[in-house]
Every structure is written in C-alpha cells, then in structure tokens.
Tab-separated table of C-alpha atoms in Angstrom:
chain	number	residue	atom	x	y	z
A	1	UNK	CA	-28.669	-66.667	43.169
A	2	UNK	CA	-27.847	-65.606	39.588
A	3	UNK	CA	-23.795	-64.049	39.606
A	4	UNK	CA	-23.757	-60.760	39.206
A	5	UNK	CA	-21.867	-60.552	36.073
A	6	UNK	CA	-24.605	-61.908	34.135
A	7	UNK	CA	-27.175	-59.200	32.325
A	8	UNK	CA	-30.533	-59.985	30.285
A	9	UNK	CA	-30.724	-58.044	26.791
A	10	UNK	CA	-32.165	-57.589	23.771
A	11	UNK	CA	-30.597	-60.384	21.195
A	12	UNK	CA	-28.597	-57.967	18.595
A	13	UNK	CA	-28.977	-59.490	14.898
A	14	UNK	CA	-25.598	-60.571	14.789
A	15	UNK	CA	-26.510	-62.867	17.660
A	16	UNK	CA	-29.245	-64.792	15.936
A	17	UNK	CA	-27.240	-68.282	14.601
A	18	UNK	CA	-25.715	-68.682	17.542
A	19	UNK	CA	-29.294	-68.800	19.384
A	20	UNK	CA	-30.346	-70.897	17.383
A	21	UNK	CA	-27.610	-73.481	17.599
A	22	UNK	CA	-28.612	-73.106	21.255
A	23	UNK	CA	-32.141	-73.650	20.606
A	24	UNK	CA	-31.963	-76.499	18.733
A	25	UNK	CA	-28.927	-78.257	20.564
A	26	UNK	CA	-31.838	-77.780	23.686
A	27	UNK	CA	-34.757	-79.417	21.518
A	28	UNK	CA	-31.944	-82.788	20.850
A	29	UNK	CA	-31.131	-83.005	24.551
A	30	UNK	CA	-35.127	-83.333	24.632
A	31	UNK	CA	-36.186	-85.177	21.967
A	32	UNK	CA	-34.976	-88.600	23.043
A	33	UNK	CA	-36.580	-88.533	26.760
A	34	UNK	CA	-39.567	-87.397	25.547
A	35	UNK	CA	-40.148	-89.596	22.583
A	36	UNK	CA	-39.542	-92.641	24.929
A	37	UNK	CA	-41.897	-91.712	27.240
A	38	UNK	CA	-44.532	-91.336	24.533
A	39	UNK	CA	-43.891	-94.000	22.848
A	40	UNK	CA	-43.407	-96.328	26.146
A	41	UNK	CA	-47.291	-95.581	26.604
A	42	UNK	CA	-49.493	-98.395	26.672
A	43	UNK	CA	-52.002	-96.885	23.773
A	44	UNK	CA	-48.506	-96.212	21.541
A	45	UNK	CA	-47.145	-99.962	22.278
A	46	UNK	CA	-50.452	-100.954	21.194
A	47	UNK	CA	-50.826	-98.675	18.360
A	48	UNK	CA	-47.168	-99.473	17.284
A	49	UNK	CA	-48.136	-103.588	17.232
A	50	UNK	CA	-51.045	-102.702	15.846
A	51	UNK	CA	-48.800	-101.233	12.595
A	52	UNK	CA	-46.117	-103.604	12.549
A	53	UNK	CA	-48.559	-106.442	12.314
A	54	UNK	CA	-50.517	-104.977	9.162
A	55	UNK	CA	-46.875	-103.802	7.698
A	56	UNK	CA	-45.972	-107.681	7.963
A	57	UNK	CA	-48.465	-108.595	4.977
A	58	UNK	CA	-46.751	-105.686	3.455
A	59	UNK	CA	-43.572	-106.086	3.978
A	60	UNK	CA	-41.199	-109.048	3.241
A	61	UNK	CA	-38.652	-108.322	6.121
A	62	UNK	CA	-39.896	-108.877	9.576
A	63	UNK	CA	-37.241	-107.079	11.124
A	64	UNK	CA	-38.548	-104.370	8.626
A	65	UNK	CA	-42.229	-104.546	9.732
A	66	UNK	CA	-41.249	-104.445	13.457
A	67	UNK	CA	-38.672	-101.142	13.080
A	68	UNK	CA	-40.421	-98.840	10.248
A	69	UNK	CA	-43.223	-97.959	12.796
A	70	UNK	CA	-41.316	-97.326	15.813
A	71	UNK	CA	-38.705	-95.063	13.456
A	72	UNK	CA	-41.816	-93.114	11.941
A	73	UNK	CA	-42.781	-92.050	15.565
A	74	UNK	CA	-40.118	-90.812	16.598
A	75	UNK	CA	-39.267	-89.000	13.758
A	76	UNK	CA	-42.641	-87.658	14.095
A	77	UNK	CA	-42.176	-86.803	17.770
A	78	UNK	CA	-38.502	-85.024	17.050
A	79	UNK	CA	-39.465	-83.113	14.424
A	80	UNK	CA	-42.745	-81.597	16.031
A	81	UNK	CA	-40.118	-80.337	19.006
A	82	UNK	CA	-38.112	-78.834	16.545
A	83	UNK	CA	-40.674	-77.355	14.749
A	84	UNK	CA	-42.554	-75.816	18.465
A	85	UNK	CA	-39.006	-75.211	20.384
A	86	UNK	CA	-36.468	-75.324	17.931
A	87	UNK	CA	-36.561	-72.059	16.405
A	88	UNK	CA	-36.778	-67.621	17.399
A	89	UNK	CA	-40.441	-66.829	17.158
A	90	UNK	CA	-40.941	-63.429	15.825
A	91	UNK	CA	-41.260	-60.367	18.411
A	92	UNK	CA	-44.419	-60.054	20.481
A	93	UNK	CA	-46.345	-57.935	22.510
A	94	UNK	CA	-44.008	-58.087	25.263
A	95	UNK	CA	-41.038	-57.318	23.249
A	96	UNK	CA	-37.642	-59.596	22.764
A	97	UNK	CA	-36.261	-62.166	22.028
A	98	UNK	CA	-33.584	-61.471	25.348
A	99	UNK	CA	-30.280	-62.923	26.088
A	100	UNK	CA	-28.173	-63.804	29.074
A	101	UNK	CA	-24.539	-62.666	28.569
A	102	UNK	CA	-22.015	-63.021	30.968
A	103	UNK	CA	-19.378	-60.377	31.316
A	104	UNK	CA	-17.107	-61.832	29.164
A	105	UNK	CA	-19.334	-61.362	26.606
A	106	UNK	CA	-20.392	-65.007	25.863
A	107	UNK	CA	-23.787	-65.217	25.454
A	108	UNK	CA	-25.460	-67.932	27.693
A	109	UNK	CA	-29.212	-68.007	27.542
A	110	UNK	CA	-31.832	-67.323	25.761
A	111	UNK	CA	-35.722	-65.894	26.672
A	112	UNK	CA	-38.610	-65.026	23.949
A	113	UNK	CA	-42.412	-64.108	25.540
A	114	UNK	CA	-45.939	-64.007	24.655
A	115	UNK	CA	-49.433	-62.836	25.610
A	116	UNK	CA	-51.892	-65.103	26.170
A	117	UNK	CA	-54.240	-66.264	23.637
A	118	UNK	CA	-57.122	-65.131	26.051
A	119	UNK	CA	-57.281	-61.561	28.641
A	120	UNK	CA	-56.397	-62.536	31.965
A	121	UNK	CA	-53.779	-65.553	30.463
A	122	UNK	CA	-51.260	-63.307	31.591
A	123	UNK	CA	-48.012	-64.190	29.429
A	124	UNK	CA	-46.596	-66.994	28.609
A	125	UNK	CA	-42.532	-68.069	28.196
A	126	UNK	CA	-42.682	-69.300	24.296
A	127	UNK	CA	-38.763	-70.101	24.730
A	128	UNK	CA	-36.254	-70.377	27.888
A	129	UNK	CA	-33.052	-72.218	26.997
A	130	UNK	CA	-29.837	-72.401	28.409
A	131	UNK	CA	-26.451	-73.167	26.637
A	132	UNK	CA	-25.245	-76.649	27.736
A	133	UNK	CA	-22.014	-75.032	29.147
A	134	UNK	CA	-23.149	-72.664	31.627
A	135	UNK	CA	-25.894	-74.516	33.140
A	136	UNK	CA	-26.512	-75.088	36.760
A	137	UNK	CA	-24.544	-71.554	37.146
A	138	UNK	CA	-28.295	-69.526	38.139
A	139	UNK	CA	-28.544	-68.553	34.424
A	140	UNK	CA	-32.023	-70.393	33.883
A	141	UNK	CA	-33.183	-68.695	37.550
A	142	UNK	CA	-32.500	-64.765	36.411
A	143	UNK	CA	-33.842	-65.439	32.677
A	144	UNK	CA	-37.253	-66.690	34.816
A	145	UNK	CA	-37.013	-63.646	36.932
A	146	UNK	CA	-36.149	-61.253	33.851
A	147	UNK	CA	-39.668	-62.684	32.519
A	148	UNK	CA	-41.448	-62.067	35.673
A	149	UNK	CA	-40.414	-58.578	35.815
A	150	UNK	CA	-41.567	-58.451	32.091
A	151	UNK	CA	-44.958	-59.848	32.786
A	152	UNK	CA	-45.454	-57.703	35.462
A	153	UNK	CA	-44.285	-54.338	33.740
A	154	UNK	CA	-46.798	-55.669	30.404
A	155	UNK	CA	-49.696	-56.601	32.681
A	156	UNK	CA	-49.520	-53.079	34.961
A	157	UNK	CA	-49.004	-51.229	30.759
A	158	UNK	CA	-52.491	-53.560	29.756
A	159	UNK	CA	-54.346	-52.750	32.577
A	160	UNK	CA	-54.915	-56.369	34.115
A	161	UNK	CA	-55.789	-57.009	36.984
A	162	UNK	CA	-53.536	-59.619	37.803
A	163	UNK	CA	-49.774	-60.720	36.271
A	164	UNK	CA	-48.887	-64.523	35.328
A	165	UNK	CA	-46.621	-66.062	33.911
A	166	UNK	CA	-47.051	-69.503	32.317
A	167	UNK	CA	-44.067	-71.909	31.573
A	168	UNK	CA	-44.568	-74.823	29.666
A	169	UNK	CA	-42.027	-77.607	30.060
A	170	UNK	CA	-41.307	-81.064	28.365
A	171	UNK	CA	-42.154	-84.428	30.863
A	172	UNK	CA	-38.560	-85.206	30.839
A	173	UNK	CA	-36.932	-82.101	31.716
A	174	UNK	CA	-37.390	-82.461	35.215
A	175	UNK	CA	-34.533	-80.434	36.513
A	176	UNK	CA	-36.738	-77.567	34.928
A	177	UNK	CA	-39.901	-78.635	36.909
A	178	UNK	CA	-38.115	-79.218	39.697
A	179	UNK	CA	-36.261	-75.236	39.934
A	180	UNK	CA	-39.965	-73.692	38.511
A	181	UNK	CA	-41.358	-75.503	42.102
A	182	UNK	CA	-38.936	-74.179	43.649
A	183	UNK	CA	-39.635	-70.812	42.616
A	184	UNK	CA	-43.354	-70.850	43.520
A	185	UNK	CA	-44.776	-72.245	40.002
A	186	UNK	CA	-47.505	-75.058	39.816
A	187	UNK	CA	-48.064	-77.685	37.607
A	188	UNK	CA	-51.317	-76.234	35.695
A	189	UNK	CA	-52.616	-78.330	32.580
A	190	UNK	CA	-50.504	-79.173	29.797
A	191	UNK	CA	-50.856	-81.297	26.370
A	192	UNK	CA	-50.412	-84.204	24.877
A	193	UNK	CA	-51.567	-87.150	22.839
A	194	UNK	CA	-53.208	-90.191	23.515
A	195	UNK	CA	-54.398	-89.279	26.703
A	196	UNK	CA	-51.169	-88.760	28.057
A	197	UNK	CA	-49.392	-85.577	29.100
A	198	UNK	CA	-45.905	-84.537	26.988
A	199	UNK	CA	-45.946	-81.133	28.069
A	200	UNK	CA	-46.922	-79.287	31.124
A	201	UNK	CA	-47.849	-75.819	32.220
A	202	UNK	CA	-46.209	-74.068	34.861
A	203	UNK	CA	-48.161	-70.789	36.294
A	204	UNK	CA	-47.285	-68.617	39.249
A	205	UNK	CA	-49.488	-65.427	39.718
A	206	UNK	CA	-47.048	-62.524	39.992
C-alpha cells in the first residue's frame, strides 16, 4: 500500500525541470533494454548484415562498416523514446500533469493523461514515472490509482458507458508489467517494428 504521507497534485510551474530530469533520467534507464531487444531480433540482425555488407564497398575500415549500422539504430531507437516519453505533454482533457510528493516536500513521481483517440478508448496514461530514489516505496501503485480515479470521474463527466484505463509500457520494464498484473491490467495490443512488439498496452476496465 502507498504510505500515507504521499499526496497526488497538480505539478506547480516551478516544478517543471525537475520533472523533466525525472522523465528523461526514466527514458535512459529504458533505452538500453529496449534497443537490445530490438535490435537482437532476427529481421534487425539481418537487416543490420544486410548494411554493414553494402557499407564495406563503401567504406575502407571494416571495423567501420560493421559498427556505423548498429550505432545508427540505436541512436534511432533512443532518440524516438526520448522524443514519445521523454518530455511533459501539454494538458488534456483530463486535466494535469500530477505529481507525487511526499511530506517532506520532495517530489517523487510524476502522472500526465489522455483521452482516447476513439469514444469508448476510455483514457490512456501518456506518462507514469517514478524518481529512481523512491521507487519500490508504493509511489508507482497510488499514481496508477490517482489515474483510475481520474478516468473514472472523466468517463462518469463524458457520459460513457464504461471507464478504462490504458497503460502502455516498454518490453523491458517488466517490474512495471509485472505490478499493472498485479493490479488487474491485461496485456492488450501494443506496437512495434518489424513484426515485433516494443511496447505494450495495458487495459483494465474500471
């Protein structure tokens, strides 16, 4: 259970670096995991030989040929994270961005939402990260159930039949999957490249 010292808020303006410091130091304990499981795929190995062979009549350096591709990709991988998950998206329907703050003050997580793109999506997390320092301390588990009481309140305000809430997480953050399971989500779709999943959904109809 979360402690009862923490409290979910609006993120005051003054706030705002240091959420984003926290964003993005989330995104680089990502980035790594995930861009070797994409590029550990058997279409990417075979994509990557495919480029380091034609970069060899290129190329005088062999060494070269064989480590420009593989550096491209996952520069390419790292900087689309940072780009989706890396940054505040601008306030939505559903109000925010939120903070956790303990009572000290110190402000430990961090929550934005979203509708849907369609009626009956129900709404979606856009961002849920927690500072490096206070994880494992139930901060991540009352963020998730400041959002459900969000989606709910937004859903009943819309007139929808139903409330979700959808959660997408990276492949290698499974100590994410594994407390969204444990608090009644589902794996449900997700995206990727190359036929391969980066990204899944979490739903859980409220």
């Amino acid at each position: 259970m979360a402690p009862s010292h923490l409290s979910v808020r609006e993120m005051r303006e003054d706030e705002k670096p240091l959420v984003l410091e926290m964003l993005k130091a989330s995104v680089k304990d990502t980035e790594n995991r995930v861009a070797l499981h994409a590029l550990t795929r058997p279409p990417a190995l075979l994509l990557l030989a495919a480029a380091s062979s034609g970069l060899r009549f290129v190329l005088a350096s062999f060494a070269l040929a064989l480590l420009l591709p593989v550096f491209l990709a996952v520069a390419a991988v790292k900087l689309g994270l940072r780009a989706r998950w890396g940054s505040l998206p601008p306030p939505g329907g559903l109000g925010g961005p939120w903070v956790a703050v303990r009572g000290s003050g110190d402000v430990c997580g961090v929550l934005a939402l979203a509708p849907g793109t369609n009626a009956g999506d129900g709404a979606r997390v856009t961002r849920l990260s927690v500072s490096r320092w206070h994880r494992r301390r139930g901060v991540g588990r009352r963020l998730l159930a400041f959002a459900e009481a969000r989606a709910r309140a937004w859903a009943g305000g819309m007139g929808e039949t139903r409330a979700r809430l959808v959660v997408p997480v990276a492949v290698a953050t499974w100590g994410v999957a594994g407390m969204l399971e444990g608090c009644g989500y589902q794996a449900d779709g997700g995206w990727g490249c190359l036929g391969y999943t980066l990204v899944r959904e979490f739903s859980k109809d409220l």
